Amino acid sequence: MDDRSWSARAHQYSMYGFTDLPSVERRGTVVLTHGEGPYVFDTEGRKWLDSNSGLWNMVAGFDHPGLIEAAKAQYDRFPGYHAFFGRMSDQTVMLSEKLVEVSPFERGKVFYTNSGSEANDTMVKMLWFMHRAEGKPERRKILTRWNAYHGVTAVSASMTGKPYNEVFGLPMDGFIHLTCPHYWREGNPGESEAEFVQRLARELETVIADEGADTIAGFFAEPVQGAGGVIPPVNGYFQAIAPILKRHDIPLIADEVITGFGRTGNTWGCQTYDFVPDAIISSKNLTAGFFPMGAVILGPALGDRLDAAIAPIEEFPHGFTASGHPVGCAIALKAIDVVMNEGLAENVVRGAPRLEAGLRQIMQRHENIGELRGVGYMWALEAVRNVETKEPFPGSLSISERIANTCTDMGLICRPLGQSIVLCPPFILTDAQMDEMLDKLDGALTKVFAEVR
Ligand SMILES: *Cc1c(COP(=O)(O)O)cnc(C)c1O
């Protein structure tokens, strides 16, 4: 056994993803051992309230007994199988039935992956395959928005609208990013919300005209942009763009990896924003974070078109070894039951106004909060140097990292994203835990804003 600290051992042998390395050098690695409800604990015995549900996904907390029992029972029964060659587990069959039942579609088809990135990647391949089989092989371009997050595989990273992908030479050709529908940041001075929506609709029309509708395979959108900084769409956005896409036969895919299963106060984010997509991408909370799994849920039209495209070649040549893994499916079945039938979804509906009111009070107490935005149990507070001009703090101050680090020192994990602080708590949060979260955040903001003023 190595007698050095866990942090030193982590640092020597493990690579970090999406981690600011100077911060780790300074503060050490937090090595976690277990969780209880919404709390996590590390090797030093420290305890944090994780206001981000891990990475948006642990909606039932870190020790939900029903989910643990479902996993154990399935491991006892049948711990692994694939879904190739005309075979699949009974759990896979039942989960697909359940996903179509709870989807906004009256019928549909489900394909499983190990992650959200792979589900988006799979959806893109499905679209390429389908258009090609329909005699439109040049329909390959993918439309997304700036600030979108769709994952990290080469294709889903190309869909993601973040500048950091430049270091990989991404996006690949044919991935086109449109304006982020964030009125507070992207709206022009004097422009109303309705005018902003019209501008975004015109932009979409122009891009389709310039590129040629017959070169575009699909349009992907998160109902609320999550890792872009919790950005709900400007009012009327989806109502403006969905008909344009439909007119040009461009499928609209809802990436519901964060917004699915109750996060926004409805089962799906597309229900909260009142549009019907052609397919849904699910992951993260699909298994309440208890198993790595993603799913493509096709609505009736895309399901039929894909079936027709597959028929002549008699096989869809795609799939992952662990697609439709029986343990993942058993956990997902239980997670859907827990969220929808054991009060978790209701907790979000009941708790959201309380959470919003608490955050609004925090915003009023601090003059450096430019915007509070969110819905359900996903919120962001954006720090600004000047509320009137929306002038950001200088990047060198790392304002959101400072706030997040100060929260961490106070026993609260929250996420810095750009100059925003993101809160995305598990659905099991009690009122007392919500107050603890808000109090600690308030304390951290007081301390940090005093330091940088
Ligand atoms: C996290 C996320 C993904 C990627 O999921 P992974 O499981 O990390 O590959 C895709 N889309 C959205 C909206 C996400 O939040």
Tab-separated table of C-alpha atoms and ligand atoms in Angstrom:
chain	number	residue	atom	x	y	z
A	1	MET	CA	0.000	0.000	0.000
A	2	ASP	CA	1.070	3.484	-0.798
A	3	ASP	CA	1.269	5.530	2.419
A	4	ARG	CA	1.039	8.909	0.712
A	5	SER	CA	-2.195	10.858	0.789
A	6	TRP	CA	-5.137	9.904	-1.388
A	7	SER	CA	-4.789	13.270	-3.055
A	8	ALA	CA	-1.149	12.674	-3.999
A	9	ARG	CA	-1.984	9.204	-5.274
A	10	ALA	CA	-4.867	10.553	-7.350
A	11	HIS	CA	-2.613	13.215	-8.734
A	12	GLN	CA	0.148	10.830	-9.738
A	13	TYR	CA	-1.832	8.180	-11.581
A	14	SER	CA	-5.256	9.490	-12.574
A	15	MET	CA	-6.029	11.914	-15.361
A	16	TYR	CA	-8.725	14.489	-14.730
A	17	GLY	CA	-11.364	15.533	-17.227
A	18	PHE	CA	-12.681	19.115	-17.238
A	19	THR	CA	-10.511	20.099	-14.250
A	20	ASP	CA	-8.544	23.289	-13.673
A	21	LEU	CA	-5.132	21.813	-12.870
A	22	PRO	CA	-3.644	24.828	-11.011
A	23	SER	CA	-6.642	24.678	-8.639
A	24	VAL	CA	-5.986	21.004	-7.982
A	25	GLU	CA	-2.292	21.718	-7.391
A	26	ARG	CA	-3.273	24.336	-4.848
A	27	ARG	CA	-6.231	22.686	-3.166
A	28	GLY	CA	-5.572	18.960	-3.638
A	29	THR	CA	-7.880	16.330	-5.068
A	30	VAL	CA	-11.061	15.529	-3.175
A	31	VAL	CA	-11.267	11.732	-3.016
A	32	LEU	CA	-14.813	10.651	-2.247
A	33	THR	CA	-15.835	7.439	-0.551
A	34	HIS	CA	-19.616	7.424	-0.144
A	35	GLY	CA	-22.780	9.435	0.109
A	36	GLU	CA	-25.916	9.767	2.218
A	37	GLY	CA	-28.995	11.387	0.721
A	38	PRO	CA	-27.748	14.551	-1.010
A	39	TYR	CA	-24.419	14.538	0.914
A	40	VAL	CA	-21.034	13.109	-0.118
A	41	PHE	CA	-18.051	12.232	2.109
A	42	ASP	CA	-14.322	12.035	1.386
A	43	THR	CA	-11.340	10.038	2.654
A	44	GLU	CA	-10.654	12.739	5.261
A	45	GLY	CA	-14.155	12.441	6.703
A	46	ARG	CA	-15.252	15.791	5.267
A	47	LYS	CA	-18.888	16.173	4.229
A	48	TRP	CA	-20.551	18.258	1.508
A	49	LEU	CA	-24.079	18.959	0.422
A	50	ASP	CA	-23.818	18.313	-3.330
A	51	SER	CA	-26.091	20.914	-4.879
A	52	ASN	CA	-25.319	19.578	-8.350
A	53	SER	CA	-26.628	16.017	-7.890
A	54	GLY	CA	-23.138	14.772	-8.786
A	55	LEU	CA	-23.133	15.772	-12.462
A	56	TRP	CA	-26.849	16.632	-12.769
A	57	ASN	CA	-27.717	12.939	-12.572
A	58	MET	CA	-28.001	11.615	-8.974
A	59	VAL	CA	-31.566	12.832	-8.633
A	60	ALA	CA	-32.467	10.274	-5.926
A	61	GLY	CA	-29.364	11.009	-3.844
A	62	PHE	CA	-26.316	8.852	-3.262
A	63	ASP	CA	-27.712	5.908	-1.289
A	64	HIS	CA	-31.281	5.300	-2.434
A	65	PRO	CA	-32.149	1.861	-0.970
A	66	GLY	CA	-34.677	0.911	-3.668
A	67	LEU	CA	-32.184	1.564	-6.464
A	68	ILE	CA	-29.419	-0.322	-4.678
A	69	GLU	CA	-31.803	-3.239	-4.129
A	70	ALA	CA	-32.859	-3.237	-7.810
A	71	ALA	CA	-29.200	-3.358	-8.871
A	72	LYS	CA	-28.345	-6.175	-6.448
A	73	ALA	CA	-31.396	-8.224	-7.431
A	74	GLN	CA	-30.557	-7.934	-11.137
A	75	TYR	CA	-26.894	-8.804	-10.535
A	76	ASP	CA	-28.127	-11.945	-8.771
A	77	ARG	CA	-30.482	-12.822	-11.614
A	78	PHE	CA	-28.519	-11.942	-14.792
A	79	PRO	CA	-25.515	-9.634	-14.435
A	80	GLY	CA	-24.844	-8.875	-18.074
A	81	TYR	CA	-25.881	-9.489	-21.643
A	82	HIS	CA	-25.803	-7.723	-24.988
A	83	ALA	CA	-28.593	-6.782	-27.389
A	84	PHE	CA	-27.138	-8.096	-30.678
A	85	PHE	CA	-28.048	-10.987	-33.014
A	86	GLY	CA	-31.744	-11.030	-32.164
A	87	ARG	CA	-31.229	-11.455	-28.421
A	88	MET	CA	-31.822	-9.050	-25.556
A	89	SER	CA	-32.627	-9.275	-21.852
A	90	ASP	CA	-36.160	-9.199	-20.470
A	91	GLN	CA	-35.222	-5.992	-18.590
A	92	THR	CA	-34.338	-4.343	-21.918
A	93	VAL	CA	-37.714	-5.256	-23.389
A	94	MET	CA	-39.525	-3.874	-20.338
A	95	LEU	CA	-37.514	-0.642	-20.220
A	96	SER	CA	-38.229	0.146	-23.887
A	97	GLU	CA	-41.950	-0.371	-23.262
A	98	LYS	CA	-41.744	1.935	-20.252
A	99	LEU	CA	-39.729	4.635	-22.058
A	100	VAL	CA	-42.208	4.794	-24.922
A	101	GLU	CA	-45.083	4.812	-22.403
A	102	VAL	CA	-43.684	7.816	-20.501
A	103	SER	CA	-42.473	9.582	-23.664
A	104	PRO	CA	-44.575	12.270	-25.408
A	105	PHE	CA	-44.948	9.813	-28.333
A	106	GLU	CA	-47.966	7.537	-28.839
A	107	ARG	CA	-45.537	4.909	-30.145
A	108	GLY	CA	-41.826	4.737	-30.793
A	109	LYS	CA	-38.557	2.810	-30.742
A	110	VAL	CA	-35.641	2.863	-28.299
A	111	PHE	CA	-31.903	2.294	-28.881
A	112	TYR	CA	-29.471	2.038	-25.938
A	113	THR	CA	-25.964	3.404	-25.435
A	114	ASN	CA	-23.600	3.818	-22.466
A	115	SER	CA	-23.706	7.605	-22.296
A	116	GLY	CA	-25.359	10.762	-23.503
A	117	SER	CA	-22.528	11.492	-25.936
A	118	GLU	CA	-22.981	8.105	-27.562
A	119	ALA	CA	-26.747	8.610	-27.718
A	120	ASN	CA	-26.267	11.877	-29.651
A	121	ASP	CA	-23.616	10.213	-31.807
A	122	THR	CA	-26.024	7.327	-32.467
A	123	MET	CA	-28.829	9.740	-33.377
A	124	VAL	CA	-26.576	11.489	-35.905
A	125	LYS	CA	-25.646	8.140	-37.480
A	126	MET	CA	-29.355	7.218	-37.610
A	127	LEU	CA	-30.128	10.459	-39.456
A	128	TRP	CA	-27.242	10.034	-41.901
A	129	PHE	CA	-28.305	6.427	-42.506
A	130	MET	CA	-31.982	7.312	-42.942
A	131	HIS	CA	-31.492	10.243	-45.323
A	132	ARG	CA	-29.057	8.194	-47.400
A	133	ALA	CA	-31.487	5.296	-47.669
A	134	GLU	CA	-34.176	7.778	-48.727
A	135	GLY	CA	-32.000	8.931	-51.617
A	136	LYS	CA	-30.721	12.083	-49.905
A	137	PRO	CA	-27.090	11.171	-49.095
A	138	GLU	CA	-26.106	14.854	-49.027
A	139	ARG	CA	-28.369	15.523	-46.018
A	140	ARG	CA	-25.495	15.353	-43.494
A	141	LYS	CA	-25.110	18.754	-41.812
A	142	ILE	CA	-26.112	19.071	-38.177
A	143	LEU	CA	-27.491	22.273	-36.690
A	144	THR	CA	-27.039	23.105	-32.985
A	145	ARG	CA	-26.608	26.321	-30.988
A	146	TRP	CA	-23.649	28.109	-29.402
A	147	ASN	CA	-23.271	27.170	-25.755
A	148	ALA	CA	-24.973	23.845	-26.394
A	149	TYR	CA	-23.525	20.819	-24.657
A	150	HIS	CA	-24.117	17.510	-26.407
A	151	GLY	CA	-21.103	15.510	-25.220
A	152	VAL	CA	-17.472	14.715	-25.973
A	153	THR	CA	-17.225	12.039	-28.661
A	154	ALA	CA	-15.896	13.445	-31.938
A	155	VAL	CA	-19.420	13.918	-33.298
A	156	SER	CA	-21.135	15.103	-30.107
A	157	ALA	CA	-18.201	17.431	-29.334
A	158	SER	CA	-18.680	18.885	-32.817
A	159	MET	CA	-22.323	19.477	-31.892
A	160	THR	CA	-21.302	21.092	-28.595
A	161	GLY	CA	-20.978	24.850	-29.042
A	162	LYS	CA	-18.027	25.621	-26.792
A	163	PRO	CA	-14.717	27.213	-27.740
A	164	TYR	CA	-12.662	24.623	-25.811
A	165	ASN	CA	-13.172	22.064	-28.582
A	166	GLU	CA	-10.839	24.094	-30.797
A	167	VAL	CA	-7.861	22.330	-29.170
A	168	PHE	CA	-9.049	19.136	-30.868
A	169	GLY	CA	-9.492	20.820	-34.235
A	170	LEU	CA	-13.272	20.513	-33.750
A	171	PRO	CA	-15.991	20.976	-34.805
A	172	MET	CA	-15.709	18.715	-37.835
A	173	ASP	CA	-17.019	20.121	-41.120
A	174	GLY	CA	-20.774	20.259	-41.428
A	175	PHE	CA	-21.596	21.094	-37.805
A	176	ILE	CA	-23.224	24.517	-37.754
A	177	HIS	CA	-23.914	26.558	-34.610
A	178	LEU	CA	-26.724	29.096	-34.389
A	179	THR	CA	-27.247	31.885	-31.870
A	180	CYS	CA	-27.866	30.804	-28.274
A	181	PRO	CA	-31.474	31.735	-27.355
A	182	HIS	CA	-30.362	33.634	-24.247
A	183	TYR	CA	-32.252	36.923	-24.248
A	184	TRP	CA	-30.358	38.548	-21.348
A	185	ARG	CA	-26.938	38.051	-23.030
A	186	GLU	CA	-27.761	37.835	-26.739
A	187	GLY	CA	-30.656	40.269	-27.054
A	188	ASN	CA	-29.677	43.583	-28.656
A	189	PRO	CA	-30.225	46.869	-26.773
A	190	GLY	CA	-33.869	47.869	-27.148
A	191	GLU	CA	-34.816	44.537	-28.728
A	192	SER	CA	-37.926	42.923	-27.217
A	193	GLU	CA	-38.103	39.195	-26.449
A	194	ALA	CA	-40.476	38.751	-29.390
A	195	GLU	CA	-38.094	40.614	-31.720
A	196	PHE	CA	-35.188	38.504	-30.480
A	197	VAL	CA	-37.189	35.328	-31.269
A	198	GLN	CA	-37.960	36.692	-34.747
A	199	ARG	CA	-34.257	37.369	-35.294
A	200	LEU	CA	-33.386	33.786	-34.289
A	201	ALA	CA	-36.090	32.433	-36.604
A	202	ARG	CA	-34.751	34.573	-39.479
A	203	GLU	CA	-31.227	33.350	-38.770
A	204	LEU	CA	-32.440	29.749	-39.006
A	205	GLU	CA	-34.254	30.473	-42.290
A	206	THR	CA	-31.115	32.146	-43.666
A	207	VAL	CA	-28.820	29.288	-42.682
A	208	ILE	CA	-31.196	26.756	-44.238
A	209	ALA	CA	-31.419	28.843	-47.432
A	210	ASP	CA	-27.647	29.394	-47.630
A	211	GLU	CA	-26.675	25.800	-46.898
A	212	GLY	CA	-29.607	24.250	-48.752
A	213	ALA	CA	-32.278	22.341	-46.836
A	214	ASP	CA	-31.247	19.232	-48.751
A	215	THR	CA	-27.836	19.286	-47.032
A	216	ILE	CA	-29.170	19.377	-43.461
A	217	ALA	CA	-29.707	16.133	-41.522
A	218	GLY	CA	-31.169	17.440	-38.271
A	219	PHE	CA	-31.410	20.114	-35.585
A	220	PHE	CA	-30.493	19.219	-31.984
A	221	ALA	CA	-31.476	21.317	-28.977
A	222	GLU	CA	-31.499	20.987	-25.221
A	223	PRO	CA	-34.860	22.339	-23.978
A	224	VAL	CA	-32.796	24.204	-21.349
A	225	GLN	CA	-29.096	24.515	-22.140
A	226	GLY	CA	-27.465	22.858	-19.146
A	227	ALA	CA	-23.671	22.930	-19.249
A	228	GLY	CA	-23.909	26.163	-21.243
A	229	GLY	CA	-24.907	27.757	-17.921
A	230	VAL	CA	-28.568	26.768	-17.346
A	231	ILE	CA	-30.126	28.814	-20.129
A	232	PRO	CA	-33.892	28.485	-20.585
A	233	PRO	CA	-34.944	29.491	-24.097
A	234	VAL	CA	-36.419	32.930	-24.678
A	235	ASN	CA	-40.240	32.792	-24.624
A	236	GLY	CA	-41.675	31.451	-27.866
A	237	TYR	CA	-38.369	30.111	-29.173
A	238	PHE	CA	-39.393	26.531	-29.918
A	239	GLN	CA	-42.770	27.685	-31.271
A	240	ALA	CA	-40.883	29.864	-33.765
A	241	ILE	CA	-38.274	27.361	-34.936
A	242	ALA	CA	-40.194	24.055	-34.915
A	243	PRO	CA	-42.467	24.973	-37.877
A	244	ILE	CA	-39.470	26.176	-39.914
A	245	LEU	CA	-37.677	22.871	-39.356
A	246	LYS	CA	-40.832	20.923	-40.192
A	247	ARG	CA	-41.341	22.850	-43.430
A	248	HIS	CA	-37.834	21.846	-44.543
A	249	ASP	CA	-38.136	18.213	-43.342
A	250	ILE	CA	-35.352	18.752	-40.787
A	251	PRO	CA	-35.927	16.503	-37.749
A	252	LEU	CA	-35.921	18.288	-34.367
A	253	ILE	CA	-34.118	16.246	-31.731
A	254	ALA	CA	-34.548	17.168	-28.050
A	255	ASP	CA	-31.405	16.446	-26.040
A	256	GLU	CA	-33.105	15.760	-22.697
A	257	VAL	CA	-30.042	14.281	-20.996
A	258	ILE	CA	-30.423	16.800	-18.133
A	259	THR	CA	-34.010	17.969	-18.565
A	260	GLY	CA	-35.590	14.490	-18.766
A	261	PHE	CA	-37.451	12.791	-15.923
A	262	GLY	CA	-38.699	15.717	-13.928
A	263	ARG	CA	-35.811	18.192	-13.738
A	264	THR	CA	-37.864	21.067	-15.197
A	265	GLY	CA	-41.107	20.193	-13.358
A	266	ASN	CA	-42.535	17.944	-16.104
A	267	THR	CA	-41.393	14.515	-17.217
A	268	TRP	CA	-39.718	16.114	-20.255
A	269	GLY	CA	-38.351	19.575	-20.896
A	270	CYS	CA	-40.154	19.636	-24.249
A	271	GLN	CA	-43.413	19.481	-22.259
A	272	THR	CA	-42.341	22.446	-20.141
A	273	TYR	CA	-41.566	24.435	-23.316
A	274	ASP	CA	-44.541	23.035	-25.207
A	275	PHE	CA	-43.085	21.442	-28.321
A	276	VAL	CA	-43.042	17.899	-29.678
A	277	PRO	CA	-39.659	16.756	-30.977
A	278	ASP	CA	-39.073	13.955	-33.473
A	279	ALA	CA	-36.826	12.099	-31.033
A	280	ILE	CA	-35.529	12.392	-27.479
A	281	ILE	CA	-31.998	11.785	-26.213
A	282	SER	CA	-31.906	10.546	-22.610
A	283	SER	CA	-29.088	9.710	-20.178
A	284	LYS	CA	-27.785	11.023	-16.804
A	285	ASN	CA	-30.977	10.781	-14.688
A	286	LEU	CA	-32.312	7.859	-16.789
A	287	THR	CA	-30.704	5.590	-14.172
A	288	ALA	CA	-30.622	8.278	-11.456
A	289	GLY	CA	-26.858	8.099	-12.019
A	290	PHE	CA	-26.664	4.527	-10.691
A	291	PHE	CA	-25.490	3.065	-14.029
A	292	PRO	CA	-23.871	4.540	-17.139
A	293	MET	CA	-26.549	4.447	-19.778
A	294	GLY	CA	-28.083	6.507	-22.566
A	295	ALA	CA	-31.063	6.037	-24.850
A	296	VAL	CA	-32.341	7.346	-28.161
A	297	ILE	CA	-36.145	7.438	-28.060
A	298	LEU	CA	-37.546	7.773	-31.590
A	299	GLY	CA	-41.034	9.152	-32.158
A	300	PRO	CA	-43.396	7.428	-34.610
A	301	ALA	CA	-42.318	9.211	-37.803
A	302	LEU	CA	-38.567	8.740	-37.335
A	303	GLY	CA	-39.126	5.206	-36.017
A	304	ASP	CA	-41.045	4.278	-39.176
A	305	ARG	CA	-38.599	5.997	-41.519
A	306	LEU	CA	-35.654	4.260	-39.875
A	307	ASP	CA	-37.396	0.876	-40.029
A	308	ALA	CA	-38.027	1.443	-43.734
A	309	ALA	CA	-34.395	2.444	-44.251
A	310	ILE	CA	-33.160	-0.693	-42.492
A	311	ALA	CA	-35.485	-3.120	-44.305
A	312	PRO	CA	-33.558	-3.396	-47.628
A	313	ILE	CA	-30.207	-4.125	-45.956
A	314	GLU	CA	-31.894	-6.256	-43.262
A	315	GLU	CA	-29.730	-4.936	-40.423
A	316	PHE	CA	-28.853	-1.693	-38.607
A	317	PRO	CA	-25.075	-1.999	-38.349
A	318	HIS	CA	-24.593	-0.158	-35.050
A	319	GLY	CA	-24.571	-1.008	-31.333
A	320	PHE	CA	-22.400	-1.050	-28.225
A	321	THR	CA	-21.342	-4.192	-26.353
A	322	ALA	CA	-23.245	-3.013	-23.291
A	323	SER	CA	-26.256	-1.509	-25.138
A	324	GLY	CA	-29.387	-2.434	-23.184
A	325	HIS	CA	-27.359	-3.912	-20.311
A	326	PRO	CA	-29.788	-5.835	-18.077
A	327	VAL	CA	-28.522	-4.261	-14.850
A	328	GLY	CA	-28.712	-0.767	-16.323
A	329	CYS	CA	-32.207	-1.449	-17.617
A	330	ALA	CA	-33.381	-2.868	-14.269
A	331	ILE	CA	-31.987	0.207	-12.519
A	332	ALA	CA	-33.580	2.550	-15.065
A	333	LEU	CA	-36.970	0.847	-14.617
A	334	LYS	CA	-36.659	1.363	-10.872
A	335	ALA	CA	-35.363	4.945	-11.255
A	336	ILE	CA	-38.340	5.909	-13.437
A	337	ASP	CA	-40.668	4.359	-10.869
A	338	VAL	CA	-38.925	6.150	-7.989
A	339	VAL	CA	-38.987	9.533	-9.732
A	340	MET	CA	-42.520	9.315	-11.112
A	341	ASN	CA	-44.324	7.304	-8.412
A	342	GLU	CA	-42.466	7.870	-5.151
A	343	GLY	CA	-42.869	11.620	-4.895
A	344	LEU	CA	-39.569	12.815	-6.384
A	345	ALA	CA	-41.132	14.504	-9.412
A	346	GLU	CA	-43.683	16.123	-7.083
A	347	ASN	CA	-40.853	17.361	-4.856
A	348	VAL	CA	-39.536	19.372	-7.802
A	349	VAL	CA	-42.957	20.824	-8.597
A	350	ARG	CA	-43.533	21.698	-4.937
A	351	GLY	CA	-39.976	22.833	-4.159
A	352	ALA	CA	-39.240	24.881	-7.297
A	353	PRO	CA	-41.114	28.051	-6.233
A	354	ARG	CA	-39.435	27.871	-2.812
A	355	LEU	CA	-36.014	27.446	-4.428
A	356	GLU	CA	-36.641	30.285	-6.865
A	357	ALA	CA	-37.839	32.592	-4.062
A	358	GLY	CA	-34.744	31.787	-1.987
A	359	LEU	CA	-32.435	32.478	-4.928
A	360	ARG	CA	-34.290	35.695	-5.742
A	361	GLN	CA	-33.681	36.908	-2.171
A	362	ILE	CA	-29.986	36.086	-2.546
A	363	MET	CA	-29.904	38.018	-5.810
A	364	GLN	CA	-31.485	41.033	-4.100
A	365	ARG	CA	-28.919	40.931	-1.297
A	366	HIS	CA	-25.922	41.008	-3.657
A	367	GLU	CA	-25.384	43.786	-6.130
A	368	ASN	CA	-23.093	41.679	-8.318
A	369	ILE	CA	-25.677	39.166	-9.497
A	370	GLY	CA	-26.709	40.093	-13.030
A	371	GLU	CA	-29.214	37.369	-13.763
A	372	LEU	CA	-31.060	34.586	-11.997
A	373	ARG	CA	-32.327	32.052	-14.518
A	374	GLY	CA	-33.691	28.535	-14.479
A	375	VAL	CA	-36.725	26.358	-14.067
A	376	GLY	CA	-37.722	23.467	-11.796
A	377	TYR	CA	-34.585	22.247	-10.028
A	378	MET	CA	-31.979	23.733	-12.380
A	379	TRP	CA	-30.824	27.297	-11.741
A	380	ALA	CA	-27.888	29.637	-12.312
A	381	LEU	CA	-26.844	32.934	-10.789
A	382	GLU	CA	-24.580	34.941	-13.084
A	383	ALA	CA	-22.023	37.214	-11.439
A	384	VAL	CA	-21.284	40.566	-13.093
A	385	ARG	CA	-19.079	43.495	-12.176
A	386	ASN	CA	-21.826	45.913	-13.204
A	387	VAL	CA	-25.503	44.945	-13.207
A	388	GLU	CA	-26.533	47.857	-15.469
A	389	THR	CA	-24.010	47.241	-18.240
A	390	LYS	CA	-23.797	43.453	-17.618
A	391	GLU	CA	-20.015	43.931	-17.660
A	392	PRO	CA	-18.433	40.663	-16.525
A	393	PHE	CA	-15.692	40.384	-13.926
A	394	PRO	CA	-12.235	40.155	-15.502
A	395	GLY	CA	-11.375	36.550	-16.359
A	396	SER	CA	-8.234	36.799	-14.227
A	397	LEU	CA	-10.424	36.998	-11.095
A	398	SER	CA	-11.950	33.549	-11.837
A	399	ILE	CA	-15.011	34.820	-10.019
A	400	SER	CA	-17.197	31.732	-10.283
A	401	GLU	CA	-14.319	29.395	-9.331
A	402	ARG	CA	-13.686	31.568	-6.259
A	403	ILE	CA	-17.327	31.368	-5.275
A	404	ALA	CA	-17.445	27.621	-5.837
A	405	ASN	CA	-14.204	27.081	-3.889
A	406	THR	CA	-15.508	29.202	-1.005
A	407	CYS	CA	-18.721	27.146	-1.033
A	408	THR	CA	-16.637	23.973	-0.956
A	409	ASP	CA	-14.783	25.283	2.109
A	410	MET	CA	-18.188	25.829	3.734
A	411	GLY	CA	-19.446	22.307	2.975
A	412	LEU	CA	-21.393	22.981	-0.204
A	413	ILE	CA	-20.536	21.675	-3.651
A	414	CYS	CA	-21.825	23.871	-6.454
A	415	ARG	CA	-20.603	24.311	-9.984
A	416	PRO	CA	-18.902	27.287	-11.598
A	417	LEU	CA	-19.868	27.622	-15.268
A	418	GLY	CA	-18.533	30.615	-17.114
A	419	GLN	CA	-19.241	33.426	-14.665
A	420	SER	CA	-22.282	31.659	-13.278
A	421	ILE	CA	-22.892	29.430	-10.296
A	422	VAL	CA	-25.114	26.475	-11.070
A	423	LEU	CA	-27.447	24.750	-8.632
A	424	CYS	CA	-29.087	21.533	-9.710
A	425	PRO	CA	-30.017	19.699	-6.522
A	426	PRO	CA	-31.266	16.140	-6.146
A	427	PHE	CA	-35.041	15.763	-6.073
A	428	ILE	CA	-34.913	14.288	-2.535
A	429	LEU	CA	-33.760	17.585	-1.013
A	430	THR	CA	-35.671	18.448	2.168
A	431	ASP	CA	-36.688	22.023	2.993
A	432	ALA	CA	-33.978	22.115	5.679
A	433	GLN	CA	-31.362	20.952	3.176
A	434	MET	CA	-32.566	23.554	0.675
A	435	ASP	CA	-32.122	26.225	3.361
A	436	GLU	CA	-28.638	24.914	4.142
A	437	MET	CA	-27.756	25.142	0.449
A	438	LEU	CA	-29.090	28.695	0.126
A	439	ASP	CA	-27.462	29.881	3.385
A	440	LYS	CA	-24.058	28.534	2.439
A	441	LEU	CA	-24.246	30.015	-1.046
A	442	ASP	CA	-25.283	33.372	0.425
A	443	GLY	CA	-22.342	33.265	2.848
A	444	ALA	CA	-19.874	32.423	0.090
A	445	LEU	CA	-21.170	35.248	-2.143
A	446	THR	CA	-20.848	37.771	0.717
A	447	LYS	CA	-17.253	36.726	1.338
A	448	VAL	CA	-16.125	36.619	-2.299
A	449	PHE	CA	-17.823	39.841	-3.450
A	450	ALA	CA	-16.239	41.642	-0.463
A	451	GLU	CA	-12.804	40.299	-1.499
A	452	VAL	CA	-13.030	41.408	-5.126
A	453	ARG	CA	-14.620	44.816	-4.564
B	1	LIG	C1	-23.996	15.413	-20.066
B	1	LIG	C2	-24.686	15.674	-21.330
B	1	LIG	C3	-24.407	14.921	-22.487
B	1	LIG	C4	-23.314	13.914	-22.534
B	1	LIG	O1	-23.549	12.813	-21.704
B	1	LIG	P1	-22.311	11.887	-21.279
B	1	LIG	O2	-22.975	10.760	-20.567
B	1	LIG	O3	-21.419	12.709	-20.417
B	1	LIG	O4	-21.641	11.444	-22.519
B	1	LIG	C5	-25.153	15.169	-23.618
B	1	LIG	N1	-26.116	16.105	-23.628
B	1	LIG	C6	-26.399	16.839	-22.546
B	1	LIG	C7	-27.512	17.848	-22.614
B	1	LIG	C8	-25.689	16.660	-21.366
B	1	LIG	O5	-25.947	17.423	-20.306
